[in-house]
Amino acid sequence: MSQLLLGSWIALLVGCTKPDPESNPGKTFPEAFKWGSATSGFQVEPGCPTWSDEVCVDTQSDWYAWVTSPEIIDSMPVTGEDVRHSPGMWETFEDDVQLMQQDGHTLYRLSIEWSRIFPDDASAATSVDELEPYANSAAILRYHEFFAALDAAGIEPLVTINHNTLPLWVHDGVGCHFDYENCTARGWADPATAYRIALYAGFVGREFGAEVDQWATLNEPFANLLSGYVQPGEDRAGPPGLTLAAEPGVAVIRNQIEAHAAMYDQLKTEDLSDVDEDGAAANVGIVLNMVAIDPKNPDRPEDDDAVAHADHLYHRLFLDGLTDGAWDEDIDGDFDTTRDDLADRLDWIGINYYNRMLVSSIAPFQPFGDLAPAFDFLPEFTWESYEEGIGRVVERASVYGLPIFITENGTPNTEDAEPILEGHLESLWQAIDAGADVRGYAYWSFVDNYEWSHGLDMRFGLYELDIATKARTPRPVAERYREIIAAHGLGPE
Ligand code: FCB
């Protein structure tokens, strides 16, 4: 493949009560709408101000191994920043929840780390019962404390069961990077991972079901594929960091879709407590990186085909798959069959929205060849802010008729974060005004954190983190967000 094409692939990854405009000049949101922020365990837990590394830092995940491996830091776009520069929420959680409460938050999206609860090889377990003896009780206790703190503050937890990281016994990302043929723990490329993560989801549902109703199974499955198997690059390079690895890449998509459905079933079986008494003990969704997709050249009809293929890969594989059971065996852009074991496995859709993508057709060239013919476009993706895109992706998701949560939205441009927040919320408000059923909004992120391969180089926090003291200082965007939450809307022009 030419450098030009490869370069372009590098750019790929790096995103009720209805208000009425006339009667609602304050642009208020629906009464039950929830406001909050989002984080993930790997990104915020390490860095405890006083607790020992042994207690604070989870060393058992593929991402921990990845960002601390000298060979990976040498050979990949991975900064290798000390993970202890993270905000240390494993220790500071209760204090942070107080800040959220002061700011009027009523929703907090967090993840439970599989590798914290199951640091050691639990692959012999064939049921949730059999999994129990392997669980780390200290980690479980700490997560219970998290939920108690949220409950006391009147903040509803939305829990991601898997936010990008896998335990080392499931994924040896460094080993697979250097010698894929001989690596044994192949993470998402191994169908057994779908089975194992479903048991883990069942365990989590049983253990925390009395504290949690809102579950997200996976975070941005397509982004994991791109940064791990298609084109790890400056935007994000994740384990195993393979380039155009067609065979595992296609398996990764399929296994993640199947994993969601199996996790859904386990959660419905194991979580039987309806915390908020809305009639459902477990509301199970998936979080997708939804993007506003446009043709690079609107006058070129082939680019419209490219838009359709990008929409298929980013959105439809998961959304059509988990609602109608639509299954595209060869990832060629057409659904081949319907699978009952995948259908009706979605209670809500989580949208992470960051940006727009311009695509141009490169058909008949296909970087994944015969294995995945729909990968036939070049995406251009930047961190340029495109605020109306959030309304567009909400409209796109609304087609499925399910409730929607904005599970992440924010900007690394912390200087300009206030107008960007307002622009996003204006576009979101308009979509709701037009009928979209959006239930809540989680800003990414509560506090600056470990931005995967970038470490602390990219910062998104409402609160600025002082790496040395761990002090949190509200940015102007935190103040503005507090006002919007207090007004439950954007206010008159
Ligand atoms: C999303 C991730 C989240 C964070 C933001 C900036 O892709 O889900 O963890 O890194 O990007």
Short mmCIF file of C-alpha atoms and ligand atoms in Angstrom, two decimals:
data_model
loop_
_atom_site.label_atom_id
_atom_site.label_comp_id
_atom_site.label_asym_id
_atom_site.label_seq_id
_atom_site.Cartn_x
_atom_site.Cartn_y
_atom_site.Cartn_z
CA MET A 1 0.00 0.00 0.00
CA SER A 2 1.31 3.44 -0.85
CA GLN A 3 2.50 5.82 1.81
CA LEU A 4 -0.27 8.17 0.75
CA LEU A 5 -2.97 5.64 1.41
CA LEU A 6 -1.32 4.47 4.55
CA GLY A 7 -1.05 8.08 5.69
CA SER A 8 -4.71 8.59 5.12
CA TRP A 9 -5.54 5.51 7.11
CA ILE A 10 -3.38 6.91 9.86
CA ALA A 11 -5.76 9.85 9.91
CA LEU A 12 -8.67 7.50 10.35
CA LEU A 13 -9.00 7.33 14.05
CA VAL A 14 -7.70 10.12 15.41
CA GLY A 15 -16.61 10.59 16.89
CA CYS A 16 -40.99 12.54 27.11
CA THR A 17 -41.46 16.02 27.51
CA LYS A 18 -40.60 17.83 24.42
CA PRO A 19 -39.35 21.41 24.55
CA ASP A 20 -40.91 23.83 22.14
CA PRO A 21 -38.93 26.74 20.64
CA GLU A 22 -41.83 29.20 20.88
CA SER A 23 -42.94 28.33 24.37
CA ASN A 24 -39.44 27.47 25.52
CA PRO A 25 -37.18 30.48 24.98
CA GLY A 26 -34.97 29.24 27.83
CA LYS A 27 -34.14 26.18 25.75
CA THR A 28 -34.76 23.96 28.70
CA PHE A 29 -34.23 20.24 28.47
CA PRO A 30 -36.85 17.58 29.30
CA GLU A 31 -37.60 17.43 33.01
CA ALA A 32 -36.05 14.02 33.66
CA PHE A 33 -32.91 14.80 31.60
CA LYS A 34 -29.71 14.03 33.52
CA TRP A 35 -26.40 15.89 33.46
CA GLY A 36 -23.00 14.65 34.42
CA SER A 37 -19.57 13.58 33.28
CA ALA A 38 -17.75 10.44 32.17
CA THR A 39 -14.45 8.71 32.93
CA SER A 40 -12.95 5.24 32.55
CA GLY A 41 -11.06 3.28 35.20
CA PHE A 42 -7.73 2.92 33.42
CA GLN A 43 -7.65 6.63 32.72
CA VAL A 44 -8.47 7.98 36.17
CA GLU A 45 -7.81 5.39 38.88
CA PRO A 46 -3.99 5.39 39.19
CA GLY A 47 -2.06 8.25 40.75
CA CYS A 48 -3.42 8.06 44.31
CA PRO A 49 -2.12 10.91 46.48
CA THR A 50 -1.27 8.74 49.51
CA TRP A 51 -2.15 5.11 48.80
CA SER A 52 0.66 2.76 47.72
CA ASP A 53 1.09 1.84 44.07
CA GLU A 54 0.35 -1.72 45.03
CA VAL A 55 -3.17 -0.77 46.09
CA CYS A 56 -3.70 2.04 43.61
CA VAL A 57 -2.27 0.97 40.26
CA ASP A 58 -3.80 -1.88 38.31
CA THR A 59 -0.86 -3.48 36.52
CA GLN A 60 -2.85 -6.41 35.11
CA SER A 61 -4.42 -4.86 32.00
CA ASP A 62 -3.25 -4.94 28.40
CA TRP A 63 -3.20 -1.13 28.30
CA TYR A 64 -1.01 -0.90 31.41
CA ALA A 65 1.44 -3.34 29.82
CA TRP A 66 1.28 -1.41 26.56
CA VAL A 67 2.04 2.06 27.90
CA THR A 68 4.79 0.81 30.21
CA SER A 69 6.61 -1.45 27.75
CA PRO A 70 9.97 0.15 26.78
CA GLU A 71 9.87 -1.67 23.40
CA ILE A 72 6.43 -0.29 22.62
CA ILE A 73 7.37 3.23 23.73
CA ASP A 74 10.42 3.01 21.45
CA SER A 75 8.62 1.74 18.41
CA MET A 76 5.08 3.11 18.56
CA PRO A 77 3.49 6.57 18.97
CA VAL A 78 3.02 5.94 22.69
CA THR A 79 4.32 8.62 25.07
CA GLY A 80 4.89 6.20 27.91
CA GLU A 81 3.94 8.83 30.44
CA ASP A 82 3.96 7.56 34.00
CA VAL A 83 0.47 6.23 34.73
CA ARG A 84 0.82 7.66 38.22
CA HIS A 85 0.31 11.07 36.65
CA SER A 86 -3.39 10.12 36.45
CA PRO A 87 -5.82 11.72 38.91
CA GLY A 88 -5.83 8.91 41.50
CA MET A 89 -9.57 8.45 41.71
CA TRP A 90 -9.11 5.00 43.20
CA GLU A 91 -8.39 6.93 46.39
CA THR A 92 -10.05 10.32 45.80
CA PHE A 93 -13.41 9.07 44.55
CA GLU A 94 -15.48 10.34 47.47
CA ASP A 95 -13.98 13.85 47.23
CA ASP A 96 -14.56 13.94 43.51
CA VAL A 97 -18.19 12.93 43.95
CA GLN A 98 -18.60 15.91 46.25
CA LEU A 99 -17.40 18.20 43.47
CA MET A 100 -19.86 16.57 41.06
CA GLN A 101 -22.64 17.06 43.57
CA GLN A 102 -21.74 20.72 44.11
CA ASP A 103 -21.87 21.19 40.35
CA GLY A 104 -25.38 19.77 40.23
CA HIS A 105 -24.49 16.53 38.44
CA THR A 106 -27.10 13.77 38.54
CA LEU A 107 -25.32 11.23 36.31
CA TYR A 108 -21.81 9.79 36.31
CA ARG A 109 -20.47 7.34 33.78
CA LEU A 110 -17.63 5.19 35.10
CA SER A 111 -16.16 1.83 34.23
CA ILE A 112 -15.40 -1.24 36.27
CA GLU A 113 -12.02 -2.70 35.35
CA TRP A 114 -12.13 -6.37 34.45
CA SER A 115 -8.43 -6.73 35.34
CA ARG A 116 -8.96 -5.30 38.83
CA ILE A 117 -11.69 -7.76 39.70
CA PHE A 118 -10.10 -10.68 37.88
CA PRO A 119 -6.35 -10.02 37.88
CA ASP A 120 -5.51 -13.72 37.53
CA ASP A 121 -6.34 -16.25 34.87
CA ALA A 122 -9.98 -17.22 35.33
CA SER A 123 -10.36 -18.92 31.97
CA ALA A 124 -11.27 -22.27 33.55
CA ALA A 125 -14.60 -20.88 34.81
CA THR A 126 -17.62 -21.97 32.78
CA SER A 127 -20.31 -20.20 34.80
CA VAL A 128 -20.75 -17.13 36.97
CA ASP A 129 -20.73 -19.42 40.02
CA GLU A 130 -17.41 -20.87 38.98
CA LEU A 131 -16.00 -17.40 38.40
CA GLU A 132 -16.71 -16.20 41.93
CA PRO A 133 -13.70 -17.77 43.68
CA TYR A 134 -11.33 -15.91 41.34
CA ALA A 135 -12.65 -12.44 42.21
CA ASN A 136 -10.55 -9.89 44.06
CA SER A 137 -12.60 -8.93 47.09
CA ALA A 138 -10.67 -5.74 47.89
CA ALA A 139 -11.43 -4.34 44.43
CA ILE A 140 -15.07 -5.36 44.71
CA LEU A 141 -15.35 -3.63 48.06
CA ARG A 142 -13.88 -0.42 46.67
CA TYR A 143 -16.36 -0.36 43.79
CA HIS A 144 -19.18 -0.84 46.30
CA GLU A 145 -17.82 2.21 48.11
CA PHE A 146 -17.92 4.15 44.83
CA PHE A 147 -21.60 3.32 44.36
CA ALA A 148 -22.40 4.18 47.98
CA ALA A 149 -20.80 7.62 47.51
CA LEU A 150 -22.78 8.23 44.32
CA ASP A 151 -25.99 7.09 45.95
CA ALA A 152 -25.44 9.42 48.91
CA ALA A 153 -24.90 12.31 46.48
CA GLY A 154 -28.02 11.52 44.45
CA ILE A 155 -25.94 10.78 41.33
CA GLU A 156 -26.99 7.87 39.14
CA PRO A 157 -24.15 5.60 37.99
CA LEU A 158 -24.00 4.55 34.36
CA VAL A 159 -21.48 1.73 34.35
CA THR A 160 -19.38 0.64 31.42
CA ILE A 161 -18.44 -2.98 31.88
CA ASN A 162 -15.59 -2.81 29.41
CA HIS A 163 -13.95 0.51 28.56
CA ASN A 164 -11.16 -0.55 26.19
CA THR A 165 -8.94 -2.53 28.58
CA LEU A 166 -8.63 -6.32 28.81
CA PRO A 167 -6.90 -8.36 31.53
CA LEU A 168 -3.46 -9.66 30.55
CA TRP A 169 -4.66 -13.23 30.78
CA VAL A 170 -7.19 -12.36 28.04
CA HIS A 171 -4.90 -10.19 25.95
CA ASP A 172 -1.12 -10.13 25.71
CA GLY A 173 -1.14 -7.00 23.53
CA VAL A 174 2.63 -6.49 23.65
CA GLY A 175 3.40 -10.11 22.84
CA CYS A 176 0.86 -10.13 20.01
CA HIS A 177 2.34 -6.93 18.62
CA PHE A 178 5.79 -8.42 18.22
CA ASP A 179 4.87 -12.02 17.37
CA TYR A 180 1.22 -12.41 16.47
CA GLU A 181 1.59 -15.99 15.22
CA ASN A 182 2.87 -17.24 18.55
CA CYS A 183 0.92 -15.12 20.98
CA THR A 184 -1.64 -17.11 22.90
CA ALA A 185 -3.82 -14.49 24.60
CA ARG A 186 -5.30 -12.76 21.55
CA GLY A 187 -7.93 -10.55 23.15
CA TRP A 188 -10.79 -9.56 20.88
CA ALA A 189 -9.44 -11.64 18.01
CA ASP A 190 -10.25 -14.79 20.02
CA PRO A 191 -13.92 -15.85 20.07
CA ALA A 192 -13.38 -17.14 23.63
CA THR A 193 -13.15 -13.50 24.74
CA ALA A 194 -16.84 -13.00 23.92
CA TYR A 195 -17.67 -15.95 26.15
CA ARG A 196 -15.37 -14.85 28.99
CA ILE A 197 -16.52 -11.26 29.00
CA ALA A 198 -20.13 -12.43 29.16
CA LEU A 199 -19.40 -14.41 32.32
CA TYR A 200 -17.62 -11.37 33.72
CA ALA A 201 -20.69 -9.22 32.88
CA GLY A 202 -22.88 -11.77 34.65
CA PHE A 203 -20.62 -11.58 37.70
CA VAL A 204 -20.74 -7.78 37.71
CA GLY A 205 -24.52 -7.78 37.28
CA ARG A 206 -24.94 -10.14 40.22
CA GLU A 207 -22.47 -8.27 42.45
CA PHE A 208 -23.49 -4.68 41.71
CA GLY A 209 -27.04 -5.07 40.43
CA ALA A 210 -28.52 -3.69 43.63
CA GLU A 211 -26.59 -0.44 43.02
CA VAL A 212 -26.68 -0.10 39.24
CA ASP A 213 -29.46 -0.13 36.64
CA GLN A 214 -27.75 1.51 33.66
CA TRP A 215 -25.18 -0.75 32.03
CA ALA A 216 -23.07 -0.16 28.96
CA THR A 217 -21.41 -3.33 27.71
CA LEU A 218 -18.59 -2.10 25.46
CA ASN A 219 -17.02 1.27 24.75
CA GLU A 220 -16.39 2.21 21.12
CA PRO A 221 -15.84 -1.28 19.72
CA PHE A 222 -15.05 0.12 16.28
CA ALA A 223 -12.42 2.50 17.66
CA ASN A 224 -10.71 -0.43 19.38
CA LEU A 225 -10.57 -2.18 16.05
CA LEU A 226 -9.07 0.85 14.29
CA SER A 227 -6.39 1.65 16.85
CA GLY A 228 -5.50 -1.99 17.47
CA TYR A 229 -5.82 -3.78 14.13
CA VAL A 230 -6.24 -1.33 11.25
CA GLN A 231 -4.03 1.67 11.69
CA PRO A 232 -2.53 2.52 15.04
CA GLY A 233 -1.25 6.04 14.62
CA GLU A 234 -0.74 9.46 16.11
CA ASP A 235 -4.41 9.66 17.03
CA ARG A 236 -4.40 6.52 19.09
CA ALA A 237 -2.21 3.45 19.05
CA GLY A 238 -3.61 0.66 21.15
CA PRO A 239 -2.71 -2.97 21.78
CA PRO A 240 -1.87 -5.06 19.81
CA GLY A 241 -1.01 -2.19 17.45
CA LEU A 242 -1.22 -4.15 14.19
CA THR A 243 -1.54 -2.45 10.81
CA LEU A 244 -4.17 -3.61 8.33
CA ALA A 245 -4.43 -6.96 10.04
CA ALA A 246 -7.40 -8.19 8.06
CA GLU A 247 -8.02 -11.59 9.51
CA PRO A 248 -7.92 -10.73 13.20
CA GLY A 249 -9.58 -7.38 12.43
CA VAL A 250 -12.69 -8.98 10.96
CA ALA A 251 -12.81 -11.45 13.85
CA VAL A 252 -12.57 -8.53 16.29
CA ILE A 253 -15.70 -6.89 14.85
CA ARG A 254 -17.70 -10.11 14.91
CA ASN A 255 -16.54 -11.12 18.38
CA GLN A 256 -17.42 -7.73 19.83
CA ILE A 257 -20.96 -7.82 18.40
CA GLU A 258 -21.44 -11.34 19.72
CA ALA A 259 -19.92 -10.33 23.07
CA HIS A 260 -22.44 -7.53 23.51
CA ALA A 261 -25.36 -9.88 22.92
CA ALA A 262 -23.97 -12.48 25.34
CA MET A 263 -23.27 -9.79 27.96
CA TYR A 264 -26.80 -8.49 27.52
CA ASP A 265 -28.24 -11.93 28.25
CA GLN A 266 -26.03 -12.42 31.31
CA LEU A 267 -26.91 -9.01 32.74
CA LYS A 268 -30.62 -9.66 32.30
CA THR A 269 -30.23 -13.00 34.11
CA GLU A 270 -28.03 -11.83 36.97
CA ASP A 271 -29.14 -8.28 37.75
CA LEU A 272 -32.59 -8.62 39.24
CA SER A 273 -32.77 -5.43 41.37
CA ASP A 274 -34.65 -2.49 39.95
CA VAL A 275 -32.85 0.34 41.76
CA ASP A 276 -34.76 3.26 40.26
CA GLU A 277 -38.07 1.39 40.11
CA ASP A 278 -38.63 2.13 36.45
CA GLY A 279 -39.70 -1.44 35.80
CA ALA A 280 -36.33 -2.66 34.49
CA ALA A 281 -33.59 -4.10 36.72
CA ALA A 282 -30.98 -3.81 34.00
CA ASN A 283 -31.05 -1.32 31.14
CA VAL A 284 -28.35 -2.51 28.81
CA GLY A 285 -26.84 -0.41 26.05
CA ILE A 286 -23.67 -0.15 24.00
CA VAL A 287 -21.48 2.92 23.59
CA LEU A 288 -20.48 3.74 20.03
CA ASN A 289 -18.18 6.38 18.62
CA MET A 290 -20.77 7.83 16.28
CA VAL A 291 -19.46 10.21 13.67
CA ALA A 292 -21.03 12.74 11.36
CA ILE A 293 -19.89 11.41 7.98
CA ASP A 294 -19.71 13.56 4.83
CA PRO A 295 -18.33 12.95 1.36
CA LYS A 296 -14.97 14.58 0.79
CA ASN A 297 -16.13 15.63 -2.65
CA PRO A 298 -19.92 16.07 -2.79
CA ASP A 299 -19.79 16.12 -6.59
CA ARG A 300 -18.30 12.65 -6.77
CA PRO A 301 -21.00 9.93 -6.60
CA GLU A 302 -18.44 7.30 -5.50
CA ASP A 303 -17.87 9.35 -2.37
CA ASP A 304 -21.52 8.92 -1.45
CA ASP A 305 -20.97 5.16 -1.61
CA ALA A 306 -18.00 5.66 0.67
CA VAL A 307 -20.24 7.51 3.12
CA ALA A 308 -22.67 4.58 3.08
CA HIS A 309 -19.86 2.11 3.74
CA ALA A 310 -18.44 4.18 6.57
CA ASP A 311 -21.91 4.44 8.12
CA HIS A 312 -22.26 0.68 7.78
CA LEU A 313 -18.98 -0.02 9.56
CA TYR A 314 -19.19 2.64 12.25
CA HIS A 315 -22.89 2.41 13.02
CA ARG A 316 -25.01 -0.20 11.28
CA LEU A 317 -22.97 -3.32 12.01
CA PHE A 318 -23.67 -2.75 15.70
CA LEU A 319 -27.05 -1.00 15.67
CA ASP A 320 -28.81 -3.04 12.97
CA GLY A 321 -27.05 -6.11 14.33
CA LEU A 322 -28.25 -5.72 17.90
CA THR A 323 -31.77 -4.55 17.08
CA ASP A 324 -32.77 -6.59 14.02
CA GLY A 325 -30.09 -9.27 14.25
CA ALA A 326 -28.67 -8.18 10.89
CA TRP A 327 -25.35 -9.93 10.25
CA ASP A 328 -22.77 -9.07 7.61
CA GLU A 329 -20.59 -12.16 7.51
CA ASP A 330 -17.90 -10.82 5.16
CA ILE A 331 -18.21 -7.14 6.13
CA ASP A 332 -18.93 -6.19 2.53
CA GLY A 333 -21.50 -3.54 3.35
CA ASP A 334 -24.52 -5.81 2.83
CA PHE A 335 -26.26 -7.79 5.53
CA ASP A 336 -26.37 -11.47 4.61
CA THR A 337 -28.55 -13.03 7.24
CA THR A 338 -30.56 -12.46 10.41
CA ARG A 339 -29.49 -13.90 13.72
CA ASP A 340 -31.99 -14.33 16.53
CA ASP A 341 -29.20 -14.63 19.08
CA LEU A 342 -28.23 -11.01 18.33
CA ALA A 343 -31.64 -9.41 17.78
CA ASP A 344 -33.41 -7.31 20.43
CA ARG A 345 -30.28 -6.98 22.56
CA LEU A 346 -30.30 -3.20 23.00
CA ASP A 347 -32.27 -1.12 25.50
CA TRP A 348 -30.57 2.18 24.72
CA ILE A 349 -27.84 3.64 22.53
CA GLY A 350 -24.81 5.40 23.97
CA ILE A 351 -23.26 8.03 21.73
CA ASN A 352 -19.73 9.29 22.10
CA TYR A 353 -19.56 12.30 19.82
CA TYR A 354 -16.40 14.23 19.07
CA ASN A 355 -16.15 15.03 15.39
CA ARG A 356 -16.95 14.75 11.78
CA MET A 357 -15.25 12.58 9.22
CA LEU A 358 -14.83 13.27 5.51
CA VAL A 359 -14.53 10.19 3.36
CA SER A 360 -13.52 9.59 -0.22
CA SER A 361 -13.95 6.41 -2.14
CA ILE A 362 -10.91 4.37 -3.05
CA ALA A 363 -12.86 1.49 -4.54
CA PRO A 364 -11.85 -0.94 -5.92
CA PHE A 365 -8.87 -0.68 -3.55
CA GLN A 366 -9.66 -2.40 -0.25
CA PRO A 367 -7.09 -2.38 2.50
CA PHE A 368 -8.73 -5.46 4.03
CA GLY A 369 -8.99 -7.14 0.63
CA ASP A 370 -11.50 -9.93 0.18
CA LEU A 371 -11.92 -10.23 3.90
CA ALA A 372 -13.75 -6.96 4.37
CA PRO A 373 -14.65 -5.26 1.11
CA ALA A 374 -16.51 -2.41 2.81
CA PHE A 375 -13.19 -0.94 4.00
CA ASP A 376 -12.93 0.83 0.67
CA PHE A 377 -12.77 4.47 1.68
CA LEU A 378 -10.25 6.93 2.98
CA PRO A 379 -11.37 8.77 6.04
CA GLU A 380 -10.12 12.18 7.08
CA PHE A 381 -10.60 12.83 10.70
CA THR A 382 -9.50 15.76 12.81
CA TRP A 383 -10.17 17.26 16.21
CA GLU A 384 -11.68 20.31 14.49
CA SER A 385 -14.85 21.13 16.36
CA TYR A 386 -18.04 20.46 14.41
CA GLU A 387 -20.77 21.11 16.89
CA GLU A 388 -23.84 20.54 14.73
CA GLY A 389 -22.62 16.98 14.25
CA ILE A 390 -23.98 15.93 17.64
CA GLY A 391 -27.51 16.68 16.47
CA ARG A 392 -26.83 14.76 13.28
CA VAL A 393 -25.65 11.62 15.06
CA VAL A 394 -28.57 11.81 17.48
CA GLU A 395 -30.90 11.94 14.49
CA ARG A 396 -29.04 9.02 12.97
CA ALA A 397 -29.43 6.96 16.16
CA SER A 398 -33.07 7.97 16.59
CA VAL A 399 -34.00 5.83 13.60
CA TYR A 400 -33.76 2.81 15.92
CA GLY A 401 -36.47 4.13 18.23
CA LEU A 402 -34.47 3.54 21.42
CA PRO A 403 -33.59 5.95 24.21
CA ILE A 404 -30.25 7.68 23.74
CA PHE A 405 -27.59 8.81 26.18
CA ILE A 406 -24.73 11.07 25.22
CA THR A 407 -22.11 8.98 26.98
CA GLU A 408 -19.18 11.23 25.98
CA ASN A 409 -18.76 14.63 24.43
CA GLY A 410 -16.06 17.19 24.96
CA THR A 411 -12.94 18.74 23.50
CA PRO A 412 -9.19 18.65 23.98
CA ASN A 413 -9.27 22.34 23.16
CA THR A 414 -9.63 23.41 26.78
CA GLU A 415 -9.09 27.11 25.90
CA ASP A 416 -12.26 27.16 23.83
CA ALA A 417 -14.26 24.59 25.70
CA GLU A 418 -17.13 26.86 26.76
CA PRO A 419 -18.38 27.90 23.31
CA ILE A 420 -17.82 24.37 22.10
CA LEU A 421 -19.95 23.00 24.96
CA GLU A 422 -22.65 25.55 24.21
CA GLY A 423 -22.56 24.71 20.51
CA HIS A 424 -22.89 21.01 21.21
CA LEU A 425 -25.75 21.51 23.65
CA GLU A 426 -27.54 23.86 21.27
CA SER A 427 -27.40 21.21 18.55
CA LEU A 428 -28.48 18.53 21.02
CA TRP A 429 -31.35 20.67 22.24
CA GLN A 430 -32.54 21.15 18.67
CA ALA A 431 -32.49 17.41 18.08
CA ILE A 432 -34.53 16.85 21.23
CA ASP A 433 -36.87 19.62 20.15
CA ALA A 434 -37.35 17.76 16.88
CA GLY A 435 -38.39 14.66 18.81
CA ALA A 436 -35.22 12.72 19.73
CA ASP A 437 -35.49 10.74 22.97
CA VAL A 438 -32.23 11.73 24.68
CA ARG A 439 -32.15 10.94 28.39
CA GLY A 440 -28.85 12.38 29.57
CA TYR A 441 -25.48 13.97 28.75
CA ALA A 442 -22.08 13.04 30.15
CA TYR A 443 -19.23 15.48 29.52
CA TRP A 444 -15.84 13.95 28.74
CA SER A 445 -14.31 14.31 31.13
CA PHE A 446 -14.74 15.08 34.80
CA VAL A 447 -11.00 15.69 35.26
CA ASP A 448 -7.90 15.57 33.04
CA ASN A 449 -6.80 11.99 32.74
CA TYR A 450 -4.58 9.47 31.01
CA GLU A 451 -5.53 9.83 27.37
CA TRP A 452 -4.41 6.36 26.26
CA SER A 453 -1.30 6.52 24.04
CA HIS A 454 -1.06 10.31 24.62
CA GLY A 455 -0.81 10.16 28.40
CA LEU A 456 -1.53 13.61 29.84
CA ASP A 457 -0.64 15.37 26.56
CA MET A 458 -4.31 15.63 25.65
CA ARG A 459 -6.57 17.03 28.33
CA PHE A 460 -10.33 17.13 28.37
CA GLY A 461 -11.26 17.87 31.99
CA LEU A 462 -13.93 20.09 33.44
CA TYR A 463 -11.34 20.15 36.20
CA GLU A 464 -7.69 20.76 35.49
CA LEU A 465 -5.39 18.26 37.17
CA ASP A 466 -2.17 19.26 38.91
CA ILE A 467 -0.09 16.15 38.30
CA ALA A 468 2.15 16.72 41.34
CA THR A 469 -0.41 17.63 43.99
CA LYS A 470 -3.48 15.99 42.40
CA ALA A 471 -5.38 19.23 43.04
CA ARG A 472 -8.42 19.77 40.83
CA THR A 473 -9.11 23.31 39.63
CA PRO A 474 -12.35 24.05 37.81
CA ARG A 475 -11.86 25.37 34.30
CA PRO A 476 -14.24 28.07 33.02
CA VAL A 477 -16.11 25.30 31.19
CA ALA A 478 -16.91 23.68 34.55
CA GLU A 479 -18.43 26.96 35.72
CA ARG A 480 -20.45 27.35 32.55
CA TYR A 481 -21.63 23.76 32.72
CA ARG A 482 -22.74 24.32 36.31
CA GLU A 483 -24.87 27.31 35.20
CA ILE A 484 -26.43 25.33 32.37
CA ILE A 485 -27.26 22.48 34.73
CA ALA A 486 -28.75 24.88 37.28
CA ALA A 487 -30.94 26.43 34.57
CA HIS A 488 -31.62 22.95 33.10
CA GLY A 489 -31.10 24.60 29.75
CA LEU A 490 -29.17 27.08 27.70
CA GLY A 491 -31.08 30.20 28.62
CA PRO A 492 -32.41 32.84 26.23
CA GLU A 493 -30.15 34.12 23.41
C1 FCB B 1 -12.96 8.28 23.46
C2 FCB B 1 -12.72 7.31 24.61
C3 FCB B 1 -12.45 7.98 25.92
C4 FCB B 1 -11.54 9.19 25.75
C5 FCB B 1 -12.08 10.11 24.67
C6 FCB B 1 -11.26 11.35 24.46
O1 FCB B 1 -12.66 7.63 22.28
O2 FCB B 1 -13.86 6.47 24.77
O3 FCB B 1 -11.90 7.02 26.78
O4 FCB B 1 -10.26 8.78 25.51
O5 FCB B 1 -12.14 9.41 23.46
#
